[in-house]
PDB file of N, CA and C in Angstrom:
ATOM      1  N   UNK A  38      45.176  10.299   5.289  1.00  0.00           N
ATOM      2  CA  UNK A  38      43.988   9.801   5.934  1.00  0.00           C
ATOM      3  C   UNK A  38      44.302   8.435   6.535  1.00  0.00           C
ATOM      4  N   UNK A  39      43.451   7.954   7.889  1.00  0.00           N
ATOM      5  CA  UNK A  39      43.795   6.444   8.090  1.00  0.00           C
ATOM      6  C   UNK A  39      42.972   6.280   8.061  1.00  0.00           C
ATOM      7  N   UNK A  40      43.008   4.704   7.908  1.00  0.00           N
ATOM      8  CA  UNK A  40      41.773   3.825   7.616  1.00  0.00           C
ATOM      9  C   UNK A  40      41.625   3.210   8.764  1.00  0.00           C
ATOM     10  N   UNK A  41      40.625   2.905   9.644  1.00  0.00           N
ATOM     11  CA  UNK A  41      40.311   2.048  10.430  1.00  0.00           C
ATOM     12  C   UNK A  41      39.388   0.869  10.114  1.00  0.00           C
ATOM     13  N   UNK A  42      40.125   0.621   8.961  1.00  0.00           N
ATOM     14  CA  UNK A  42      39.166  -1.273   8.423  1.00  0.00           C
ATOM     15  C   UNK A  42      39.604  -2.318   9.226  1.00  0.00           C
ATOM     16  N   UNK A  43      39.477  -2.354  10.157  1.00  0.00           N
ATOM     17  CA  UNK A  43      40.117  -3.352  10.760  1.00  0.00           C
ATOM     18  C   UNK A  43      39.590  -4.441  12.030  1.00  0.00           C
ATOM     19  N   UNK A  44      40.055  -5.139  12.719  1.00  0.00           N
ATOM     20  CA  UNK A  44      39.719  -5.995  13.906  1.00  0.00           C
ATOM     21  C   UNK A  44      39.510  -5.787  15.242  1.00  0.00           C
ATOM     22  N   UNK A  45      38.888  -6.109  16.117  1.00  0.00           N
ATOM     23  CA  UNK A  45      38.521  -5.424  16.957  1.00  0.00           C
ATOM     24  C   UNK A  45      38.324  -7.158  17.766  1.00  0.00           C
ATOM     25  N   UNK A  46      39.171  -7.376  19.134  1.00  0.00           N
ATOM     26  CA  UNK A  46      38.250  -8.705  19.927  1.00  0.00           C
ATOM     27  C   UNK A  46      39.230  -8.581  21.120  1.00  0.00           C
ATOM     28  N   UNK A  47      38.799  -9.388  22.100  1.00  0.00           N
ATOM     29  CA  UNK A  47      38.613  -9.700  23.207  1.00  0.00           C
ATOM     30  C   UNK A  47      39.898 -10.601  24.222  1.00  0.00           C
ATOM     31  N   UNK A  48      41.246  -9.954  24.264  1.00  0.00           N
ATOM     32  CA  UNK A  48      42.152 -10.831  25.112  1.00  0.00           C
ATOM     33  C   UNK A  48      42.576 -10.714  26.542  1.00  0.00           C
ATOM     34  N   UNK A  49      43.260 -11.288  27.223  1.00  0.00           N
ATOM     35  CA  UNK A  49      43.585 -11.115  28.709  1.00  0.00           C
ATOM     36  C   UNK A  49      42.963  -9.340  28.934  1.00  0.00           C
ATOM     37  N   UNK A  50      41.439  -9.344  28.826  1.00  0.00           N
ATOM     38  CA  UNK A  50      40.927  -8.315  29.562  1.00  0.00           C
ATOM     39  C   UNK A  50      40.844  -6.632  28.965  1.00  0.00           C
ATOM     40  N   UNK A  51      41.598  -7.253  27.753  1.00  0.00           N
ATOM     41  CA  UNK A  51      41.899  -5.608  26.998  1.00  0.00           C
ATOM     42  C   UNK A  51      41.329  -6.248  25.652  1.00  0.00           C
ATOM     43  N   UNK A  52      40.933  -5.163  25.093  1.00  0.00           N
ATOM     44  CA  UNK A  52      40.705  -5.356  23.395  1.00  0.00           C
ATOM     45  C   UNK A  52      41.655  -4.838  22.460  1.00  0.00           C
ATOM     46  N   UNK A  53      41.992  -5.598  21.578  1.00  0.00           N
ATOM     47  CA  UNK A  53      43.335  -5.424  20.681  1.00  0.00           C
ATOM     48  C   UNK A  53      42.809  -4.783  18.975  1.00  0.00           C
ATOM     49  N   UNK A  54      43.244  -3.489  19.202  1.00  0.00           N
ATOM     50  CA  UNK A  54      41.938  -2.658  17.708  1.00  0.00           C
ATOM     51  C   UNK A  54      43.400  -3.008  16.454  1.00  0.00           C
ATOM     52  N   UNK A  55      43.335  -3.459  15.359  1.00  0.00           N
ATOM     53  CA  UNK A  55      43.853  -3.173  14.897  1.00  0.00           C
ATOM     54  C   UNK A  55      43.761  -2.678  13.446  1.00  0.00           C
ATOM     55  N   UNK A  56      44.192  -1.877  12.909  1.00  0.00           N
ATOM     56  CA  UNK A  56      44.529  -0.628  12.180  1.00  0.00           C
ATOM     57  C   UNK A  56      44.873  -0.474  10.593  1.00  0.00           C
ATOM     58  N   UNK A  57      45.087   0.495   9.675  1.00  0.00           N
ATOM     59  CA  UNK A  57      46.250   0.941   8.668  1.00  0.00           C
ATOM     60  C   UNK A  57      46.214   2.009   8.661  1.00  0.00           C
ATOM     61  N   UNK A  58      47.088   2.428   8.437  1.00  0.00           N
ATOM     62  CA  UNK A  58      47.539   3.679   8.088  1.00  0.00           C
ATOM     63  C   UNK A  58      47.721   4.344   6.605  1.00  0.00           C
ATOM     64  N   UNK A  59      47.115   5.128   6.538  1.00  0.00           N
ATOM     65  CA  UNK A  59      47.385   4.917   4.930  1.00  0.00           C
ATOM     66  C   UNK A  59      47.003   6.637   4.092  1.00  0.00           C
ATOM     67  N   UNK A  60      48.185   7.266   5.261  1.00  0.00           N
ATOM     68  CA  UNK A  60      48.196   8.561   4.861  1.00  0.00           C
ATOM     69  C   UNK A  60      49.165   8.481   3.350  1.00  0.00           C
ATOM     70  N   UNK A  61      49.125   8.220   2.894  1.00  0.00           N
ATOM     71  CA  UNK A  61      49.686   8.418   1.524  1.00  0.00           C
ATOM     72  C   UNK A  61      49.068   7.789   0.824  1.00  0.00           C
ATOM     73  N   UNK A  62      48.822   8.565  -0.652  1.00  0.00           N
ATOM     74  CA  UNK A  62      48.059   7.827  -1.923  1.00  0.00           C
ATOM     75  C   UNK A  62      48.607   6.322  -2.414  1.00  0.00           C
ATOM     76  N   UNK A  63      49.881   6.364  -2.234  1.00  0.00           N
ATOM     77  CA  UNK A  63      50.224   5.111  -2.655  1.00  0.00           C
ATOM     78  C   UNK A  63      50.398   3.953  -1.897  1.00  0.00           C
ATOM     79  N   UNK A  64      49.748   3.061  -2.494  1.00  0.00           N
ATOM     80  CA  UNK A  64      49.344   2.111  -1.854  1.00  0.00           C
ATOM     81  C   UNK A  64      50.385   0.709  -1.205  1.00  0.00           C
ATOM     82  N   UNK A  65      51.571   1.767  -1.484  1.00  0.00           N
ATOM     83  CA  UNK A  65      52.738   0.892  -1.072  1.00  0.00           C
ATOM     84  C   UNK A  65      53.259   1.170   0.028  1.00  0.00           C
ATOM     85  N   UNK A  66      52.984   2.261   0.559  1.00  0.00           N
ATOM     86  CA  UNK A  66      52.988   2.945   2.072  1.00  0.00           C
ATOM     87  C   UNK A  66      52.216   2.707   3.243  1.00  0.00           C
ATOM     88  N   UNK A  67      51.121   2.160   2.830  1.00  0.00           N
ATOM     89  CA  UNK A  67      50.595   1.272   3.990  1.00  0.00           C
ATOM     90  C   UNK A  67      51.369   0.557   5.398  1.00  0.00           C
ATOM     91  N   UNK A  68      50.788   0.964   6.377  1.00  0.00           N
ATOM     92  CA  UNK A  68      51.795   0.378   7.594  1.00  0.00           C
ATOM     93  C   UNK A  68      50.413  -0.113   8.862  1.00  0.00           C
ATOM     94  N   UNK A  69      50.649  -1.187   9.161  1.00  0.00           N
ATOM     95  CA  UNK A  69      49.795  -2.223   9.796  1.00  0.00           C
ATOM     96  C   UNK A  69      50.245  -2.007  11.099  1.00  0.00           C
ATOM     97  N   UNK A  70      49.167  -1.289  12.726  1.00  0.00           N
ATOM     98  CA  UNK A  70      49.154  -0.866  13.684  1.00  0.00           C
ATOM     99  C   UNK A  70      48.165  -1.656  14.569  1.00  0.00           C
ATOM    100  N   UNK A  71      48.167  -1.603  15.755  1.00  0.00           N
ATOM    101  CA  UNK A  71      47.349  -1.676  16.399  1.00  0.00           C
ATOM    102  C   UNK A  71      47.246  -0.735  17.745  1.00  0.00           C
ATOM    103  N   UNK A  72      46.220  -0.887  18.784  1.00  0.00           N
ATOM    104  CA  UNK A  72      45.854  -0.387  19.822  1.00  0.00           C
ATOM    105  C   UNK A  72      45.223  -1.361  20.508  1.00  0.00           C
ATOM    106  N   UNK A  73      44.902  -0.978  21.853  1.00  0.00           N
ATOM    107  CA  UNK A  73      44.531  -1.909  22.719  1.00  0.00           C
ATOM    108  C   UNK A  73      43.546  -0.329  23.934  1.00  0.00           C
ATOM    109  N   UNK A  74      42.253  -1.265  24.909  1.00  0.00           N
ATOM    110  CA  UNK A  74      41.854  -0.561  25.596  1.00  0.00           C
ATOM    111  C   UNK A  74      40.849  -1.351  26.469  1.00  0.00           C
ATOM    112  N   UNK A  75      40.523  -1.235  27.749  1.00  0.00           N
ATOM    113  CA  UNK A  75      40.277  -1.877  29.115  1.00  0.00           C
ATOM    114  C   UNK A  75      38.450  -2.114  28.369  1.00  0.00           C
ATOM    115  N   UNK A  76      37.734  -0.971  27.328  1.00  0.00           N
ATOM    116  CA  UNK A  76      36.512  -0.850  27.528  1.00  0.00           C
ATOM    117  C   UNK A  76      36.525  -0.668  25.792  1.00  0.00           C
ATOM    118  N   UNK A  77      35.228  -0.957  25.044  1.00  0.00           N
ATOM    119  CA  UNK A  77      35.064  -0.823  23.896  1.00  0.00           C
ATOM    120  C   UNK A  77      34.740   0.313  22.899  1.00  0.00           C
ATOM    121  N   UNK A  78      34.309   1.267  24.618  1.00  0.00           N
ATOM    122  CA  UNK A  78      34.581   2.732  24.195  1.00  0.00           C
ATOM    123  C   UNK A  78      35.585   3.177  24.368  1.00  0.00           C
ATOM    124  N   UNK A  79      36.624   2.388  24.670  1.00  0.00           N
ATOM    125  CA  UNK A  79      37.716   3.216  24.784  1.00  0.00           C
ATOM    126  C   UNK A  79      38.298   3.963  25.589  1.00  0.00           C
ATOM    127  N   UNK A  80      39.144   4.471  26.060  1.00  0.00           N
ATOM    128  CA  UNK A  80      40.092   5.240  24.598  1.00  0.00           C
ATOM    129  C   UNK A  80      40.862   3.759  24.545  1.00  0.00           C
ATOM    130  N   UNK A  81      41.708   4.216  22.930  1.00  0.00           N
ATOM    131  CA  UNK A  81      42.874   3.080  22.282  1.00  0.00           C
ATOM    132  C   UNK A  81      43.951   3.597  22.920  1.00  0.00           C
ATOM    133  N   UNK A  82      44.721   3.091  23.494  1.00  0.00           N
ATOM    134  CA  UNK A  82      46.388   2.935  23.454  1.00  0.00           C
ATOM    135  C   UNK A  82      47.313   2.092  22.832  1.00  0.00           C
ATOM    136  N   UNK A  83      48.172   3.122  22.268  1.00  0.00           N
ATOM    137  CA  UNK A  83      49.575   1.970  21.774  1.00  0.00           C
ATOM    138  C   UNK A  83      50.243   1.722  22.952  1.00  0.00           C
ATOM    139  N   UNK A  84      51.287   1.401  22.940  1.00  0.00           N
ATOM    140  CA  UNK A  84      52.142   0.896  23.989  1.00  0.00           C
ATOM    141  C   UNK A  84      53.033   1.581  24.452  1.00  0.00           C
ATOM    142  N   UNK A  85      53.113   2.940  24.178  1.00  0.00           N
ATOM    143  CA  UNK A  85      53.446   4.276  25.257  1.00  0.00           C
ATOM    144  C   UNK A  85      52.071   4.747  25.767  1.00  0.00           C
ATOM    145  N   UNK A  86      50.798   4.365  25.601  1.00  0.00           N
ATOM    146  CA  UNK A  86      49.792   5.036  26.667  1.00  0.00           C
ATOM    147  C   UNK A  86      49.146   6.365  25.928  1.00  0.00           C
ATOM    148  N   UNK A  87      49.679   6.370  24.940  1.00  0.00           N
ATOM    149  CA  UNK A  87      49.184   8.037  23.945  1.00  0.00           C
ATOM    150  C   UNK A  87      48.017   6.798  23.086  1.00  0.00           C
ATOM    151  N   UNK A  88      46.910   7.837  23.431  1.00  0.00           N
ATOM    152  CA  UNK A  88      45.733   7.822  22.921  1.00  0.00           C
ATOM    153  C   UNK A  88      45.297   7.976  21.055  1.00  0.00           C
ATOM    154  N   UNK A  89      44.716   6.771  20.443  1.00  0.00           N
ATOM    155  CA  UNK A  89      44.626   6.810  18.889  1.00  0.00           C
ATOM    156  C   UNK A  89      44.138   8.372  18.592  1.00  0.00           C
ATOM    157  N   UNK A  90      43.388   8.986  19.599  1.00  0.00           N
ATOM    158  CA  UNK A  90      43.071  10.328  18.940  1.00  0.00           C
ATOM    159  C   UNK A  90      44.010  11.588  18.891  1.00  0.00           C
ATOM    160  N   UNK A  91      45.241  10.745  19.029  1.00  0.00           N
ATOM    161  CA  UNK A  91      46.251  12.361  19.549  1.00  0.00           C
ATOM    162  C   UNK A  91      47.550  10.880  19.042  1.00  0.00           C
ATOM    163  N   UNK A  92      47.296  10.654  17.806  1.00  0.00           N
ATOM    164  CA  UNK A  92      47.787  10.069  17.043  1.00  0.00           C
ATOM    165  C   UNK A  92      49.072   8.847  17.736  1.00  0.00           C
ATOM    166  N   UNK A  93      48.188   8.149  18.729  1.00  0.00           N
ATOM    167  CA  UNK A  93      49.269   7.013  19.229  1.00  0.00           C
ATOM    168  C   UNK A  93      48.955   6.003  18.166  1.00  0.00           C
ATOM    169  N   UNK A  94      49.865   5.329  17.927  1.00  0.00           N
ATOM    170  CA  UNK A  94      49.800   3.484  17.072  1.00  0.00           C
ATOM    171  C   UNK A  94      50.790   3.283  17.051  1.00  0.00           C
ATOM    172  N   UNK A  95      51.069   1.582  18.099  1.00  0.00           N
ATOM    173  CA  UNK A  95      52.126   0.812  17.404  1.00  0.00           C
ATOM    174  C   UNK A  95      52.170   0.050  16.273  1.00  0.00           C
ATOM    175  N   UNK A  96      53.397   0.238  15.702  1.00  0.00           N
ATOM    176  CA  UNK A  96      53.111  -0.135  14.262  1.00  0.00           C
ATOM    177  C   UNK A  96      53.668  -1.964  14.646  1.00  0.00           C
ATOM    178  N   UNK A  97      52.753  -2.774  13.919  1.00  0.00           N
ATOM    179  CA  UNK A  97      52.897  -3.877  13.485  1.00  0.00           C
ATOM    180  C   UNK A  97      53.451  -4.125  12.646  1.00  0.00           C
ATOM    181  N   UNK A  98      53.641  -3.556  11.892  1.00  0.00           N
ATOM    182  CA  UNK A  98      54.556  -4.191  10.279  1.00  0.00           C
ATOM    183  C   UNK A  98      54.428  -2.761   9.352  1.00  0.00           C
ATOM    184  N   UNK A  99      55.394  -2.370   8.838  1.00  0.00           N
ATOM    185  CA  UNK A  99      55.927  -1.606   8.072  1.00  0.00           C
ATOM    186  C   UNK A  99      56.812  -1.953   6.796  1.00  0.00           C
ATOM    187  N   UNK A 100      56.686  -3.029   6.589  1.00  0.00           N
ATOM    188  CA  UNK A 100      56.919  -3.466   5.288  1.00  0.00           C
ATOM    189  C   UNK A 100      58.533  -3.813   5.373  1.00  0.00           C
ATOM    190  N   UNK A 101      59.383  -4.227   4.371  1.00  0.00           N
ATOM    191  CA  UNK A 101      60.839  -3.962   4.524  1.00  0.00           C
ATOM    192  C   UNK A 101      61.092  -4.492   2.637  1.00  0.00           C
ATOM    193  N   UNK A 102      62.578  -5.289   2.837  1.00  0.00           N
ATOM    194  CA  UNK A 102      63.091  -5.149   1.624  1.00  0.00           C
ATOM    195  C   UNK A 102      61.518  -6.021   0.423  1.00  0.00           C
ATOM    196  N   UNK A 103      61.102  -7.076   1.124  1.00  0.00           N
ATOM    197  CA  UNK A 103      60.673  -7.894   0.442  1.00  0.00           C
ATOM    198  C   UNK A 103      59.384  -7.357   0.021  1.00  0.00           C
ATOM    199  N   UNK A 104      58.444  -7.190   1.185  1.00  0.00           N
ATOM    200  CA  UNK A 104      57.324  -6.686   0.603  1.00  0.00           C
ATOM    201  C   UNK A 104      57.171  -4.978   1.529  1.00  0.00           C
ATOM    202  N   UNK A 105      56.443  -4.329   0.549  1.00  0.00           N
ATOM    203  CA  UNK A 105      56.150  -2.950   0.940  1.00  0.00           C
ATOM    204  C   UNK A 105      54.130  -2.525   1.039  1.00  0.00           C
ATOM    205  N   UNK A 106      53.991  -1.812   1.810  1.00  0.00           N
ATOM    206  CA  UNK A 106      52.442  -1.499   1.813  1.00  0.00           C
ATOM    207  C   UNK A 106      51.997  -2.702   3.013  1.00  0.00           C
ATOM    208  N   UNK A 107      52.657  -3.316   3.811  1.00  0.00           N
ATOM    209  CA  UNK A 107      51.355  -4.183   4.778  1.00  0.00           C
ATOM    210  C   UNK A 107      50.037  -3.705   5.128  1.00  0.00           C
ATOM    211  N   UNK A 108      48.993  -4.495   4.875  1.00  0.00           N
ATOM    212  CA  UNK A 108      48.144  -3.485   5.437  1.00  0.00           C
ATOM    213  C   UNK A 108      46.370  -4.637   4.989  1.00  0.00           C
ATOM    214  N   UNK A 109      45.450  -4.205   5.362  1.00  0.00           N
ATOM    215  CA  UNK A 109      43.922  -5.102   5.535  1.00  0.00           C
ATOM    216  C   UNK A 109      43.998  -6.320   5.957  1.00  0.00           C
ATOM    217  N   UNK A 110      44.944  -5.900   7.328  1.00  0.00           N
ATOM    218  CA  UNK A 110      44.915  -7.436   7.533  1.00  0.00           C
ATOM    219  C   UNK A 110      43.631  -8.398   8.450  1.00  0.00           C
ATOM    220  N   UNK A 111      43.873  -9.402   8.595  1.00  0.00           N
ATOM    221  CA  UNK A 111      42.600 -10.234   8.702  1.00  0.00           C
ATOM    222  C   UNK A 111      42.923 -11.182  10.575  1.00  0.00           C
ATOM    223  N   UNK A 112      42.354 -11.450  11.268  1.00  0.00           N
ATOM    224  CA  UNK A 112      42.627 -11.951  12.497  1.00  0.00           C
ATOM    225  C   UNK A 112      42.519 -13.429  12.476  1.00  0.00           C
ATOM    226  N   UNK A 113      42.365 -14.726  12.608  1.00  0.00           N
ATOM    227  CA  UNK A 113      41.580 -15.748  12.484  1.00  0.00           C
ATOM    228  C   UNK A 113      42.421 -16.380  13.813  1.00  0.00           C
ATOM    229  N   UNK A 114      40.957 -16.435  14.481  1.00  0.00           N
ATOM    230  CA  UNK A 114      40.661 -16.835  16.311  1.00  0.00           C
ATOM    231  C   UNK A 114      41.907 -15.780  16.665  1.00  0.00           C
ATOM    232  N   UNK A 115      42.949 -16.063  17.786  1.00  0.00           N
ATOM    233  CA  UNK A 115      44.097 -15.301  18.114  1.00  0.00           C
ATOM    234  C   UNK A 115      45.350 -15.761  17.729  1.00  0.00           C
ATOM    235  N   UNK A 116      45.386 -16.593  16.587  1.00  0.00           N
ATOM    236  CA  UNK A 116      47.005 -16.726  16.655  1.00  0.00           C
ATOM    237  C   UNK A 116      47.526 -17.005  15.054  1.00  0.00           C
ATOM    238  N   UNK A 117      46.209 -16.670  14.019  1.00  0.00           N
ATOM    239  CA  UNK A 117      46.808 -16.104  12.300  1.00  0.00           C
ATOM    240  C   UNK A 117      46.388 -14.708  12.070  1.00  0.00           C
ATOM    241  N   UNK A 118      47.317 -14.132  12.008  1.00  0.00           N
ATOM    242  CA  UNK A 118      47.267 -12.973  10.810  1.00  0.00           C
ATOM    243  C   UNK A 118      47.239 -13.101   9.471  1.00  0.00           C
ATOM    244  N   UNK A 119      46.747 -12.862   8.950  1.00  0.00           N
ATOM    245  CA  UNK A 119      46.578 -12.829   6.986  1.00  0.00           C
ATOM    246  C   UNK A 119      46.598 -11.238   6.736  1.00  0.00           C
ATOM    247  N   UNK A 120      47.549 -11.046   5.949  1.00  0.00           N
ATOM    248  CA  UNK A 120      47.337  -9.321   5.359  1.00  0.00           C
ATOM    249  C   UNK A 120      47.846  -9.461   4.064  1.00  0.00           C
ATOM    250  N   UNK A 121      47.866  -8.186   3.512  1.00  0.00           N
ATOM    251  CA  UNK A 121      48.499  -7.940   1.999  1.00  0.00           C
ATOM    252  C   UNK A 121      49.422  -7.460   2.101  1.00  0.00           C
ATOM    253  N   UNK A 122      50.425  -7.504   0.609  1.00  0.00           N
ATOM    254  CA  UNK A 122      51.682  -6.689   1.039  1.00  0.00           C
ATOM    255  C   UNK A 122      51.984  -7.059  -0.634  1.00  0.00           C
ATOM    256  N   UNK A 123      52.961  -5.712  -1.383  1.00  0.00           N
ATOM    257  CA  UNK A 123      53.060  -5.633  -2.662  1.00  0.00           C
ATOM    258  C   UNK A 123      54.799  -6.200  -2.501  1.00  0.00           C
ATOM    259  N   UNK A 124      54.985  -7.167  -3.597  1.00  0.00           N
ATOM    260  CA  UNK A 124      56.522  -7.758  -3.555  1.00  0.00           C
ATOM    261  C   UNK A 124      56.808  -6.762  -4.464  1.00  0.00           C
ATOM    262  N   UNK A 125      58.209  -6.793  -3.852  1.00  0.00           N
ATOM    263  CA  UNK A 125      59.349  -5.644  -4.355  1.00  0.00           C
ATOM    264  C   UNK A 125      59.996  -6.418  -5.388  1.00  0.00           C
ATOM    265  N   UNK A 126      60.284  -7.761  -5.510  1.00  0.00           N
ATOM    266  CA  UNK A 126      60.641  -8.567  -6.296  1.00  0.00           C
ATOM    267  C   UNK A 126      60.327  -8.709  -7.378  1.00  0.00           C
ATOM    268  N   UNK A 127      58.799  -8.434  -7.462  1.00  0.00           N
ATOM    269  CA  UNK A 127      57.915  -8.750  -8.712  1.00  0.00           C
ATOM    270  C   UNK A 127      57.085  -7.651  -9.456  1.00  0.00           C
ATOM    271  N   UNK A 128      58.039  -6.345  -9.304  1.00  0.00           N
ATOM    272  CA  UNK A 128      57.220  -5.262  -9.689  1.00  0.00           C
ATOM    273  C   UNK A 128      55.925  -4.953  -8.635  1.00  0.00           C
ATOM    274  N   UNK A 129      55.910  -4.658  -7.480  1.00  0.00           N
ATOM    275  CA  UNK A 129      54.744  -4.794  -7.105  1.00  0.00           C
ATOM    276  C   UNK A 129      53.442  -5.318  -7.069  1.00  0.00           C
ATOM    277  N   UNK A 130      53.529  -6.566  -7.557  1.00  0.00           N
ATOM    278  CA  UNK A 130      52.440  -7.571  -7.138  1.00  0.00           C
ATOM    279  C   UNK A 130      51.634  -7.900  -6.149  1.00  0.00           C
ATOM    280  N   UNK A 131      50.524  -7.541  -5.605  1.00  0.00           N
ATOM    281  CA  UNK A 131      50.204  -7.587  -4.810  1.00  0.00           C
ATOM    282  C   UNK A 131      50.246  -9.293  -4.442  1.00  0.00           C
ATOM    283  N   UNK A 132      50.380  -9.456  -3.162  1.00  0.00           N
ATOM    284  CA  UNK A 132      50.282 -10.984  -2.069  1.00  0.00           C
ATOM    285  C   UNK A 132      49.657 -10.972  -0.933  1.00  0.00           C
ATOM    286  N   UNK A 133      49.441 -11.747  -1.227  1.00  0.00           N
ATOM    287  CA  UNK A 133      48.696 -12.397   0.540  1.00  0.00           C
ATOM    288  C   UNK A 133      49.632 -13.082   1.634  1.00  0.00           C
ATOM    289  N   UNK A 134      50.104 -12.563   2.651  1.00  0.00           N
ATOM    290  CA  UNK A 134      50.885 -12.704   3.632  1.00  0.00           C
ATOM    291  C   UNK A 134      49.907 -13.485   5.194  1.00  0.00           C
ATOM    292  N   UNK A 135      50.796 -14.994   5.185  1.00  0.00           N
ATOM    293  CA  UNK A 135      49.678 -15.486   6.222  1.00  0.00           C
ATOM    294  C   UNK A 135      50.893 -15.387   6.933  1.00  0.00           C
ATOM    295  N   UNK A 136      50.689 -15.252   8.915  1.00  0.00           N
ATOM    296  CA  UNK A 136      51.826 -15.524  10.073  1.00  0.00           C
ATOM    297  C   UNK A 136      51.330 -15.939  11.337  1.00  0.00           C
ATOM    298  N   UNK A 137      51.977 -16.789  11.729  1.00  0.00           N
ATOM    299  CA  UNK A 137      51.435 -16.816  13.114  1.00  0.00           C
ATOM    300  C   UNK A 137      51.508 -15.610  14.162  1.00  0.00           C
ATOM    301  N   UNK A 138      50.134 -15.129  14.768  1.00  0.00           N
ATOM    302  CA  UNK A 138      50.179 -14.197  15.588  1.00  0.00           C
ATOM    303  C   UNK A 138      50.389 -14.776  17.078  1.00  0.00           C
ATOM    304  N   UNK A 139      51.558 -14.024  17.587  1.00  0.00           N
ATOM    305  CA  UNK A 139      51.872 -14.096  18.997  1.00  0.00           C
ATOM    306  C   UNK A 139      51.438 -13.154  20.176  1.00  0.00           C
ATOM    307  N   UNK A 140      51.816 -13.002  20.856  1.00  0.00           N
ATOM    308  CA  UNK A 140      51.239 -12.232  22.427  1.00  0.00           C
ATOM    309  C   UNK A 140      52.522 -11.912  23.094  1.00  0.00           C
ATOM    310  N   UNK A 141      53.129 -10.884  23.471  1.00  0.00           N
ATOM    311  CA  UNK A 141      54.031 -10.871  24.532  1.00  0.00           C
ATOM    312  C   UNK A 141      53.910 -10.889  25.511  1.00  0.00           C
ATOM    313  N   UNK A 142      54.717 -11.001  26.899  1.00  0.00           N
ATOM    314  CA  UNK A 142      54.334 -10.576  28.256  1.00  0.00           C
ATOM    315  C   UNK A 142      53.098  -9.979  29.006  1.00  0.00           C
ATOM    316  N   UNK A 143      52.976  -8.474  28.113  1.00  0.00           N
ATOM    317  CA  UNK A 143      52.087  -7.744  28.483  1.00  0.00           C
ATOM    318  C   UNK A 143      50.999  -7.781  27.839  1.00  0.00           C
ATOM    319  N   UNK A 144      51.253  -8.352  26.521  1.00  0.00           N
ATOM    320  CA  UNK A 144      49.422  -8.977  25.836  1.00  0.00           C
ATOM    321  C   UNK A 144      49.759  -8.210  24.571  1.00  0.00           C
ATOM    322  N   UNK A 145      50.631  -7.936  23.910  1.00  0.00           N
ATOM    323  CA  UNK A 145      50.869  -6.696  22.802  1.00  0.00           C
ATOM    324  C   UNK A 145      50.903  -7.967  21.397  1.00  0.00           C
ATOM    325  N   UNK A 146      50.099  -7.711  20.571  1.00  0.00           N
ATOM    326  CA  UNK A 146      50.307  -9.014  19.227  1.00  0.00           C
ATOM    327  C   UNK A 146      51.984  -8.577  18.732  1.00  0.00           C
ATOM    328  N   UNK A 147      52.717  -9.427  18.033  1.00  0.00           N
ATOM    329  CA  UNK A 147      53.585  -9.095  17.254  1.00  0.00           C
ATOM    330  C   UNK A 147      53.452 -10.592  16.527  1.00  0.00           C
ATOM    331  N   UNK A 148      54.063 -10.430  15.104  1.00  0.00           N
ATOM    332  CA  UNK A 148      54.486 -11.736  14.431  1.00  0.00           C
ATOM    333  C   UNK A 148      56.258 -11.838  13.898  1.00  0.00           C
ATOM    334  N   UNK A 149      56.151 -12.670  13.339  1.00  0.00           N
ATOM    335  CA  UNK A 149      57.866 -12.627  12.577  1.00  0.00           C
ATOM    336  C   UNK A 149      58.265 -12.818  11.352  1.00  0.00           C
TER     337      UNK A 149
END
């Protein structure tokens, strides 16, 4: 199942939806997406142009060695992300992950 708990606002002319994914029970599989679209009805596009209903999303964060599960993350104005993410370090502990959110060329968020 995915979850669409997520953010929804207003940049260079497109709206930036963003997402989790969270077809698996465990909550360490979580993977943090977004979409973007000209109108608030929509439709969403990822960044090949395939539509959220015919399962487009670019993924934002997919976790790696350190932390696993990214995912409810939070927007504040356009340039912090805040999300969760379980450390691999610490037995799965859940954390709070703050980053600066960026913009590329074409208006697509990514962080680092």
């Amino acid at each position: 199942m995915t979850s669409f708990k997520t953010w929804k606002f207003w940049r260079t002319g497109r709206i930036t939806f963003f997402s989790i994914d969270s077809k698996f029970a465990e909550q360490a599989r979580h993977t943090a997406r977004f979409h973007r679209s000209k109108s608030i009805r929509g439709p969403y596009v990822d960044k090949n142009g395939t539509d959220m209903k015919n399962g487009g999303a670019s993924v934002i964060d997919s976790g790696n060695s350190a932390w696993a599960g990214p995912g409810g993350q939070d927007i504040e104005g356009i340039s912090i992300i805040a999300r969760q993410a379980y450390s691999t370090a610490e037995n799965g502990a859940p954390k709070l992950l703050i980053s600066d959110l960026y913009w590329d060329s074409s208006g697509w968020p990514y962080y680092n």
